[in-house]
Amino acid sequence: MELKLTRPICFFDLETTGINVAKDRIVEISILKVFPNGNKESRTWLVNPEMHIPDEVIAVHGISNEKVANEPTFKELSKDIYAMVKDSDLGGFNSDRFDIPLLAEEMLRADIDFDMKNTVSVDVQTIFHKMEKRTLEAAYKFYCDKDLTDAHSAEADTLATYEVLLSQLDRYPELENNIKKLSEFSRRKQSVDFAGFIALDKDGEEIFSFGKHKGKKVHDVLEKEPGYFGWILNADFPLYTKKILTQIKLSKLNNKLS
């Protein structure tokens, strides 16, 4: 089965210095771009993260500090990477919770106005967990009957993720071959900022999903406690969360002025 696409979709995988979206950096990124006509384009980059890669992380993906020491930084690669993913939907394995938020952070650090407003994402891991509840290696064996010999290589993981989704569509006739529908099915919760600090309530209004204002409307909190906005901007929150919060604040201000 082939994906039914109305626009390109970029499957991608990151190898990083760690799992903290706000602080850690990319050391390798691989992108497989699939076009509506079935054509494919793939690129893989090693990235100098401009920070130390811990030994325990090197043990997982095998990318040492020496290996990336002379590679370009993400900022140097950012325009090429953005050119490949812009105007495309996104797909990955655990991408909604990790890869997309971290990619957004790197883009914003590189002064690229990365925004998911007009983009949908398909998280193949969520589909897998809802259907079978296993790992990528097991998913590859289960759906494709192949062994993932280069697990934790960004290129191998990216290709495996794409193949798993195609096999999922073959196996489950109830899954609609439509990127927006797959995005809805693979979404864990209705969050606005991907990191999950700002969610949507049943009426589609933004609410905080953490801390003392958990469950409260963002507009109400910012109006009653203006200092909370400044605290978030100066605290250790992801840049994309801060960007979304600023957009919400400005939209409220614009509504008052109009």
PDB file of C-alpha atoms in Angstrom:
ATOM      1  CA  MET A   1       0.000   0.000   0.000  1.00  0.00           C
ATOM      2  CA  GLU A   2       1.156   3.542  -0.766  1.00  0.00           C
ATOM      3  CA  LEU A   3       0.252   6.618   1.254  1.00  0.00           C
ATOM      4  CA  LYS A   4      -2.503   8.796  -0.168  1.00  0.00           C
ATOM      5  CA  LEU A   5      -1.028  12.263   0.001  1.00  0.00           C
ATOM      6  CA  THR A   6      -2.260  15.697  -0.961  1.00  0.00           C
ATOM      7  CA  ARG A   7       1.084  17.272   0.020  1.00  0.00           C
ATOM      8  CA  PRO A   8       4.523  15.889   0.910  1.00  0.00           C
ATOM      9  CA  ILE A   9       5.199  14.283   4.278  1.00  0.00           C
ATOM     10  CA  CYS A  10       8.638  14.204   5.918  1.00  0.00           C
ATOM     11  CA  PHE A  11       9.408  11.203   8.102  1.00  0.00           C
ATOM     12  CA  PHE A  12      12.357  12.060  10.315  1.00  0.00           C
ATOM     13  CA  ASP A  13      14.368  10.844  13.275  1.00  0.00           C
ATOM     14  CA  LEU A  14      16.797  12.582  15.598  1.00  0.00           C
ATOM     15  CA  GLU A  15      19.765  11.372  17.579  1.00  0.00           C
ATOM     16  CA  THR A  16      20.487  13.825  20.382  1.00  0.00           C
ATOM     17  CA  THR A  17      22.628  14.663  23.395  1.00  0.00           C
ATOM     18  CA  GLY A  18      19.788  13.664  25.733  1.00  0.00           C
ATOM     19  CA  ILE A  19      16.021  13.784  26.253  1.00  0.00           C
ATOM     20  CA  ASN A  20      15.503  17.292  27.653  1.00  0.00           C
ATOM     21  CA  VAL A  21      13.641  19.156  24.898  1.00  0.00           C
ATOM     22  CA  ALA A  22      14.596  22.592  26.228  1.00  0.00           C
ATOM     23  CA  LYS A  23      18.298  21.901  26.790  1.00  0.00           C
ATOM     24  CA  ASP A  24      19.531  19.018  24.632  1.00  0.00           C
ATOM     25  CA  ARG A  25      20.706  19.284  21.026  1.00  0.00           C
ATOM     26  CA  ILE A  26      20.608  17.293  17.817  1.00  0.00           C
ATOM     27  CA  VAL A  27      23.696  15.267  16.789  1.00  0.00           C
ATOM     28  CA  GLU A  28      22.135  13.552  13.769  1.00  0.00           C
ATOM     29  CA  ILE A  29      18.982  14.118  11.731  1.00  0.00           C
ATOM     30  CA  SER A  30      17.652  11.977   8.917  1.00  0.00           C
ATOM     31  CA  ILE A  31      14.681  12.962   6.759  1.00  0.00           C
ATOM     32  CA  LEU A  32      12.753  10.867   4.256  1.00  0.00           C
ATOM     33  CA  LYS A  33      10.458  13.094   2.188  1.00  0.00           C
ATOM     34  CA  VAL A  34       7.620  11.309   0.392  1.00  0.00           C
ATOM     35  CA  PHE A  35       5.769  13.177  -2.359  1.00  0.00           C
ATOM     36  CA  PRO A  36       2.144  12.717  -3.492  1.00  0.00           C
ATOM     37  CA  ASN A  37       3.368  11.174  -6.767  1.00  0.00           C
ATOM     38  CA  GLY A  38       5.300   8.503  -4.838  1.00  0.00           C
ATOM     39  CA  ASN A  39       8.754  10.007  -5.356  1.00  0.00           C
ATOM     40  CA  LYS A  40      11.087  10.012  -2.354  1.00  0.00           C
ATOM     41  CA  GLU A  41      14.014  12.166  -1.295  1.00  0.00           C
ATOM     42  CA  SER A  42      16.248  11.464   1.698  1.00  0.00           C
ATOM     43  CA  ARG A  43      18.991  13.361   3.500  1.00  0.00           C
ATOM     44  CA  THR A  44      21.021  12.630   6.630  1.00  0.00           C
ATOM     45  CA  TRP A  45      23.205  15.123   8.469  1.00  0.00           C
ATOM     46  CA  LEU A  46      25.631  14.764  11.355  1.00  0.00           C
ATOM     47  CA  VAL A  47      25.468  17.864  13.563  1.00  0.00           C
ATOM     48  CA  ASN A  48      27.907  19.479  15.953  1.00  0.00           C
ATOM     49  CA  PRO A  49      25.678  20.047  19.016  1.00  0.00           C
ATOM     50  CA  GLU A  50      28.017  22.660  20.535  1.00  0.00           C
ATOM     51  CA  MET A  51      27.801  20.789  23.829  1.00  0.00           C
ATOM     52  CA  HIS A  52      29.240  17.619  25.371  1.00  0.00           C
ATOM     53  CA  ILE A  53      27.561  14.312  24.495  1.00  0.00           C
ATOM     54  CA  PRO A  54      27.398  12.205  27.705  1.00  0.00           C
ATOM     55  CA  ASP A  55      28.981   8.736  27.654  1.00  0.00           C
ATOM     56  CA  GLU A  56      25.670   7.026  28.479  1.00  0.00           C
ATOM     57  CA  VAL A  57      24.065   8.661  25.433  1.00  0.00           C
ATOM     58  CA  ILE A  58      26.997   7.711  23.163  1.00  0.00           C
ATOM     59  CA  ALA A  59      26.456   4.123  24.308  1.00  0.00           C
ATOM     60  CA  VAL A  60      22.935   4.274  22.838  1.00  0.00           C
ATOM     61  CA  HIS A  61      23.501   5.834  19.399  1.00  0.00           C
ATOM     62  CA  GLY A  62      27.268   5.480  18.953  1.00  0.00           C
ATOM     63  CA  ILE A  63      27.858   9.096  17.933  1.00  0.00           C
ATOM     64  CA  SER A  64      30.884  10.367  19.845  1.00  0.00           C
ATOM     65  CA  ASN A  65      32.046  13.907  20.538  1.00  0.00           C
ATOM     66  CA  GLU A  66      35.012  13.326  18.202  1.00  0.00           C
ATOM     67  CA  LYS A  67      32.730  12.175  15.371  1.00  0.00           C
ATOM     68  CA  VAL A  68      30.788  15.452  15.297  1.00  0.00           C
ATOM     69  CA  ALA A  69      33.567  17.851  16.321  1.00  0.00           C
ATOM     70  CA  ASN A  70      34.154  19.047  12.736  1.00  0.00           C
ATOM     71  CA  GLU A  71      30.562  18.768  11.523  1.00  0.00           C
ATOM     72  CA  PRO A  72      28.411  21.874  10.895  1.00  0.00           C
ATOM     73  CA  THR A  73      26.221  23.236  13.672  1.00  0.00           C
ATOM     74  CA  PHE A  74      22.442  23.062  13.442  1.00  0.00           C
ATOM     75  CA  LYS A  75      22.311  26.778  12.726  1.00  0.00           C
ATOM     76  CA  GLU A  76      24.608  26.261   9.736  1.00  0.00           C
ATOM     77  CA  LEU A  77      22.361  23.448   8.464  1.00  0.00           C
ATOM     78  CA  SER A  78      19.043  24.985   9.462  1.00  0.00           C
ATOM     79  CA  LYS A  79      18.157  26.600   6.130  1.00  0.00           C
ATOM     80  CA  ASP A  80      18.702  23.353   4.213  1.00  0.00           C
ATOM     81  CA  ILE A  81      16.719  21.352   6.766  1.00  0.00           C
ATOM     82  CA  TYR A  82      13.893  23.883   6.838  1.00  0.00           C
ATOM     83  CA  ALA A  83      13.765  23.984   3.045  1.00  0.00           C
ATOM     84  CA  MET A  84      13.193  20.227   3.079  1.00  0.00           C
ATOM     85  CA  VAL A  85      10.426  20.148   5.714  1.00  0.00           C
ATOM     86  CA  LYS A  86       8.539  23.386   5.060  1.00  0.00           C
ATOM     87  CA  ASP A  87       5.139  22.988   3.401  1.00  0.00           C
ATOM     88  CA  SER A  88       5.192  19.302   4.385  1.00  0.00           C
ATOM     89  CA  ASP A  89       3.432  17.264   7.030  1.00  0.00           C
ATOM     90  CA  LEU A  90       5.624  15.397   9.525  1.00  0.00           C
ATOM     91  CA  GLY A  91       5.884  11.758  10.557  1.00  0.00           C
ATOM     92  CA  GLY A  92       8.014   9.907  13.062  1.00  0.00           C
ATOM     93  CA  PHE A  93       8.229   7.403  15.899  1.00  0.00           C
ATOM     94  CA  ASN A  94       7.437   9.159  19.216  1.00  0.00           C
ATOM     95  CA  SER A  95       7.750  12.349  17.180  1.00  0.00           C
ATOM     96  CA  ASP A  96       4.868  14.271  18.772  1.00  0.00           C
ATOM     97  CA  ARG A  97       6.393  14.035  22.233  1.00  0.00           C
ATOM     98  CA  PHE A  98      10.090  14.339  21.404  1.00  0.00           C
ATOM     99  CA  ASP A  99      11.379  14.803  17.845  1.00  0.00           C
ATOM    100  CA  ILE A 100       9.030  17.600  16.746  1.00  0.00           C
ATOM    101  CA  PRO A 101       9.371  19.653  19.971  1.00  0.00           C
ATOM    102  CA  LEU A 102      13.170  19.331  19.851  1.00  0.00           C
ATOM    103  CA  LEU A 103      13.307  20.190  16.138  1.00  0.00           C
ATOM    104  CA  ALA A 104      11.172  23.258  16.853  1.00  0.00           C
ATOM    105  CA  GLU A 105      13.605  24.319  19.589  1.00  0.00           C
ATOM    106  CA  GLU A 106      16.605  24.004  17.286  1.00  0.00           C
ATOM    107  CA  MET A 107      14.837  25.935  14.515  1.00  0.00           C
ATOM    108  CA  LEU A 108      13.885  28.768  16.850  1.00  0.00           C
ATOM    109  CA  ARG A 109      17.437  28.935  18.238  1.00  0.00           C
ATOM    110  CA  ALA A 110      18.586  29.291  14.620  1.00  0.00           C
ATOM    111  CA  ASP A 111      16.173  32.233  14.168  1.00  0.00           C
ATOM    112  CA  ILE A 112      13.870  30.297  11.824  1.00  0.00           C
ATOM    113  CA  ASP A 113      10.197  30.938  12.530  1.00  0.00           C
ATOM    114  CA  PHE A 114       9.211  27.262  12.691  1.00  0.00           C
ATOM    115  CA  ASP A 115       5.468  26.878  13.165  1.00  0.00           C
ATOM    116  CA  MET A 116       3.199  23.803  13.155  1.00  0.00           C
ATOM    117  CA  LYS A 117       0.009  25.833  12.645  1.00  0.00           C
ATOM    118  CA  ASN A 118      -0.655  24.555   9.114  1.00  0.00           C
ATOM    119  CA  THR A 119       1.055  21.189   9.511  1.00  0.00           C
ATOM    120  CA  VAL A 120      -0.284  17.850  10.743  1.00  0.00           C
ATOM    121  CA  SER A 121       1.853  15.078  12.197  1.00  0.00           C
ATOM    122  CA  VAL A 122       1.554  11.304  12.241  1.00  0.00           C
ATOM    123  CA  ASP A 123       3.144   9.585  15.226  1.00  0.00           C
ATOM    124  CA  VAL A 124       3.670   5.985  14.126  1.00  0.00           C
ATOM    125  CA  GLN A 125       4.546   4.958  17.689  1.00  0.00           C
ATOM    126  CA  THR A 126       1.129   5.999  18.933  1.00  0.00           C
ATOM    127  CA  ILE A 127      -0.603   3.983  16.202  1.00  0.00           C
ATOM    128  CA  PHE A 128       1.627   1.039  17.111  1.00  0.00           C
ATOM    129  CA  HIS A 129       0.937   1.343  20.843  1.00  0.00           C
ATOM    130  CA  LYS A 130      -2.801   1.667  20.281  1.00  0.00           C
ATOM    131  CA  MET A 131      -2.761  -1.419  18.084  1.00  0.00           C
ATOM    132  CA  GLU A 132       0.021  -3.627  19.484  1.00  0.00           C
ATOM    133  CA  LYS A 133       1.839  -1.822  22.352  1.00  0.00           C
ATOM    134  CA  ARG A 134       5.506  -2.622  21.545  1.00  0.00           C
ATOM    135  CA  THR A 135       8.849  -0.960  20.528  1.00  0.00           C
ATOM    136  CA  LEU A 136      10.238   0.124  17.120  1.00  0.00           C
ATOM    137  CA  GLU A 137      12.399  -2.998  16.738  1.00  0.00           C
ATOM    138  CA  ALA A 138       9.410  -5.196  17.627  1.00  0.00           C
ATOM    139  CA  ALA A 139       7.153  -3.134  15.356  1.00  0.00           C
ATOM    140  CA  TYR A 140       9.535  -3.612  12.434  1.00  0.00           C
ATOM    141  CA  LYS A 141       9.674  -7.363  13.054  1.00  0.00           C
ATOM    142  CA  PHE A 142       5.920  -7.637  13.653  1.00  0.00           C
ATOM    143  CA  TYR A 143       4.723  -5.565  10.692  1.00  0.00           C
ATOM    144  CA  CYS A 144       7.539  -5.989   8.162  1.00  0.00           C
ATOM    145  CA  ASP A 145       9.030  -9.333   9.300  1.00  0.00           C
ATOM    146  CA  LYS A 146      12.504  -7.789   9.225  1.00  0.00           C
ATOM    147  CA  ASP A 147      15.194  -7.332  11.876  1.00  0.00           C
ATOM    148  CA  LEU A 148      16.195  -3.727  12.578  1.00  0.00           C
ATOM    149  CA  THR A 149      19.946  -4.332  12.611  1.00  0.00           C
ATOM    150  CA  ASP A 150      20.998  -0.670  12.872  1.00  0.00           C
ATOM    151  CA  ALA A 151      18.619   0.434  15.649  1.00  0.00           C
ATOM    152  CA  HIS A 152      19.417   3.940  16.950  1.00  0.00           C
ATOM    153  CA  SER A 153      20.911   4.920  13.615  1.00  0.00           C
ATOM    154  CA  ALA A 154      18.773   7.873  12.534  1.00  0.00           C
ATOM    155  CA  GLU A 155      18.710   6.733   8.895  1.00  0.00           C
ATOM    156  CA  ALA A 156      17.729   3.131   9.712  1.00  0.00           C
ATOM    157  CA  ASP A 157      15.090   4.223  12.241  1.00  0.00           C
ATOM    158  CA  THR A 158      13.602   6.718   9.782  1.00  0.00           C
ATOM    159  CA  LEU A 159      13.279   4.165   6.968  1.00  0.00           C
ATOM    160  CA  ALA A 160      11.884   1.557   9.386  1.00  0.00           C
ATOM    161  CA  THR A 161       9.279   4.035  10.651  1.00  0.00           C
ATOM    162  CA  TYR A 162       8.092   4.739   7.108  1.00  0.00           C
ATOM    163  CA  GLU A 163       7.895   1.015   6.269  1.00  0.00           C
ATOM    164  CA  VAL A 164       6.017   0.263   9.504  1.00  0.00           C
ATOM    165  CA  LEU A 165       3.348   2.856   8.694  1.00  0.00           C
ATOM    166  CA  LEU A 166       2.805   1.373   5.222  1.00  0.00           C
ATOM    167  CA  SER A 167       2.446  -2.082   6.778  1.00  0.00           C
ATOM    168  CA  GLN A 168       0.043  -0.717   9.419  1.00  0.00           C
ATOM    169  CA  LEU A 169      -2.183   0.600   6.637  1.00  0.00           C
ATOM    170  CA  ASP A 170      -2.108  -2.831   4.967  1.00  0.00           C
ATOM    171  CA  ARG A 171      -2.868  -4.661   8.219  1.00  0.00           C
ATOM    172  CA  TYR A 172      -5.616  -2.440   9.656  1.00  0.00           C
ATOM    173  CA  PRO A 173      -8.392  -1.652   7.153  1.00  0.00           C
ATOM    174  CA  GLU A 174     -10.023   0.571   9.786  1.00  0.00           C
ATOM    175  CA  LEU A 175      -7.053   2.969   9.508  1.00  0.00           C
ATOM    176  CA  GLU A 176      -7.915   5.538   6.851  1.00  0.00           C
ATOM    177  CA  ASN A 177      -5.149   6.234   4.351  1.00  0.00           C
ATOM    178  CA  ASN A 178      -5.323   9.970   4.955  1.00  0.00           C
ATOM    179  CA  ILE A 179      -2.598  11.972   6.688  1.00  0.00           C
ATOM    180  CA  LYS A 180      -5.003  14.187   8.658  1.00  0.00           C
ATOM    181  CA  LYS A 181      -6.957  11.133   9.883  1.00  0.00           C
ATOM    182  CA  LEU A 182      -3.743   9.326  10.792  1.00  0.00           C
ATOM    183  CA  SER A 183      -2.596  12.452  12.629  1.00  0.00           C
ATOM    184  CA  GLU A 184      -5.820  12.536  14.645  1.00  0.00           C
ATOM    185  CA  PHE A 185      -5.564   8.825  15.462  1.00  0.00           C
ATOM    186  CA  SER A 186      -1.897   9.035  16.494  1.00  0.00           C
ATOM    187  CA  ARG A 187      -2.356  12.113  18.673  1.00  0.00           C
ATOM    188  CA  ARG A 188      -2.149  11.327  22.398  1.00  0.00           C
ATOM    189  CA  LYS A 189      -3.795  14.497  23.599  1.00  0.00           C
ATOM    190  CA  GLN A 190      -4.914  17.817  22.216  1.00  0.00           C
ATOM    191  CA  SER A 191      -1.893  19.990  23.000  1.00  0.00           C
ATOM    192  CA  VAL A 192      -1.058  23.313  21.383  1.00  0.00           C
ATOM    193  CA  ASP A 193       2.684  23.464  21.971  1.00  0.00           C
ATOM    194  CA  PHE A 194       3.686  19.792  21.482  1.00  0.00           C
ATOM    195  CA  ALA A 195       5.571  19.786  24.800  1.00  0.00           C
ATOM    196  CA  GLY A 196       2.162  19.586  26.474  1.00  0.00           C
ATOM    197  CA  PHE A 197       2.259  22.670  28.689  1.00  0.00           C
ATOM    198  CA  ILE A 198      -0.664  24.268  26.837  1.00  0.00           C
ATOM    199  CA  ALA A 199      -3.654  22.111  25.876  1.00  0.00           C
ATOM    200  CA  LEU A 200      -7.164  22.600  24.530  1.00  0.00           C
ATOM    201  CA  ASP A 201     -10.277  22.105  26.612  1.00  0.00           C
ATOM    202  CA  LYS A 202     -13.517  20.531  25.349  1.00  0.00           C
ATOM    203  CA  ASP A 203     -14.524  23.889  23.867  1.00  0.00           C
ATOM    204  CA  GLY A 204     -11.249  24.250  21.964  1.00  0.00           C
ATOM    205  CA  GLU A 205      -9.857  27.012  24.213  1.00  0.00           C
ATOM    206  CA  GLU A 206      -6.238  27.070  25.366  1.00  0.00           C
ATOM    207  CA  ILE A 207      -5.658  25.979  28.973  1.00  0.00           C
ATOM    208  CA  PHE A 208      -2.557  25.419  31.092  1.00  0.00           C
ATOM    209  CA  SER A 209      -1.902  21.730  31.716  1.00  0.00           C
ATOM    210  CA  PHE A 210       0.637  22.087  34.535  1.00  0.00           C
ATOM    211  CA  GLY A 211       1.325  23.869  37.807  1.00  0.00           C
ATOM    212  CA  LYS A 212      -0.920  26.009  39.966  1.00  0.00           C
ATOM    213  CA  HIS A 213      -3.062  27.097  37.003  1.00  0.00           C
ATOM    214  CA  LYS A 214      -3.583  23.613  35.590  1.00  0.00           C
ATOM    215  CA  GLY A 215      -6.949  23.434  33.817  1.00  0.00           C
ATOM    216  CA  LYS A 216      -7.417  27.213  33.774  1.00  0.00           C
ATOM    217  CA  LYS A 217      -7.890  29.191  30.557  1.00  0.00           C
ATOM    218  CA  VAL A 218      -4.638  30.820  29.405  1.00  0.00           C
ATOM    219  CA  HIS A 219      -6.406  34.101  28.542  1.00  0.00           C
ATOM    220  CA  ASP A 220      -7.920  34.323  32.053  1.00  0.00           C
ATOM    221  CA  VAL A 221      -4.617  33.622  33.814  1.00  0.00           C
ATOM    222  CA  LEU A 222      -2.670  36.160  31.730  1.00  0.00           C
ATOM    223  CA  GLU A 223      -5.297  38.812  32.398  1.00  0.00           C
ATOM    224  CA  LYS A 224      -5.555  38.213  36.151  1.00  0.00           C
ATOM    225  CA  GLU A 225      -1.870  37.487  36.767  1.00  0.00           C
ATOM    226  CA  PRO A 226       0.242  39.301  34.117  1.00  0.00           C
ATOM    227  CA  GLY A 227       3.471  38.344  35.880  1.00  0.00           C
ATOM    228  CA  TYR A 228       2.880  34.684  35.069  1.00  0.00           C
ATOM    229  CA  PHE A 229       3.621  35.385  31.403  1.00  0.00           C
ATOM    230  CA  GLY A 230       6.975  36.955  32.277  1.00  0.00           C
ATOM    231  CA  TRP A 231       7.812  34.089  34.608  1.00  0.00           C
ATOM    232  CA  ILE A 232       7.285  31.504  31.851  1.00  0.00           C
ATOM    233  CA  LEU A 233       9.320  33.525  29.338  1.00  0.00           C
ATOM    234  CA  ASN A 234      12.249  33.713  31.763  1.00  0.00           C
ATOM    235  CA  ALA A 235      11.979  30.143  33.075  1.00  0.00           C
ATOM    236  CA  ASP A 236      13.337  26.919  31.560  1.00  0.00           C
ATOM    237  CA  PHE A 237      10.412  26.213  29.193  1.00  0.00           C
ATOM    238  CA  PRO A 238      10.821  25.187  25.530  1.00  0.00           C
ATOM    239  CA  LEU A 239      11.106  28.086  23.091  1.00  0.00           C
ATOM    240  CA  TYR A 240       8.133  26.772  21.111  1.00  0.00           C
ATOM    241  CA  THR A 241       5.953  26.876  24.246  1.00  0.00           C
ATOM    242  CA  LYS A 242       7.020  30.493  24.800  1.00  0.00           C
ATOM    243  CA  LYS A 243       6.269  31.295  21.153  1.00  0.00           C
ATOM    244  CA  ILE A 244       2.751  29.827  21.395  1.00  0.00           C
ATOM    245  CA  LEU A 245       2.085  31.621  24.692  1.00  0.00           C
ATOM    246  CA  THR A 246       3.177  34.931  23.139  1.00  0.00           C
ATOM    247  CA  GLN A 247       0.850  34.341  20.168  1.00  0.00           C
ATOM    248  CA  ILE A 248      -2.067  33.713  22.554  1.00  0.00           C
ATOM    249  CA  LYS A 249      -1.270  36.878  24.515  1.00  0.00           C
ATOM    250  CA  LEU A 250      -1.027  38.979  21.340  1.00  0.00           C
ATOM    251  CA  SER A 251      -4.285  37.575  19.949  1.00  0.00           C
ATOM    252  CA  LYS A 252      -6.062  38.576  23.158  1.00  0.00           C
ATOM    253  CA  LEU A 253      -4.566  42.067  22.920  1.00  0.00           C
ATOM    254  CA  ASN A 254      -5.565  42.392  19.247  1.00  0.00           C
ATOM    255  CA  ASN A 255      -9.143  41.326  20.077  1.00  0.00           C
ATOM    256  CA  LYS A 256      -9.350  44.073  22.698  1.00  0.00           C
ATOM    257  CA  LEU A 257      -8.078  46.691  20.274  1.00  0.00           C
ATOM    258  CA  SER A 258     -10.397  45.688  17.413  1.00  0.00           C
TER     259      SER A 258
END
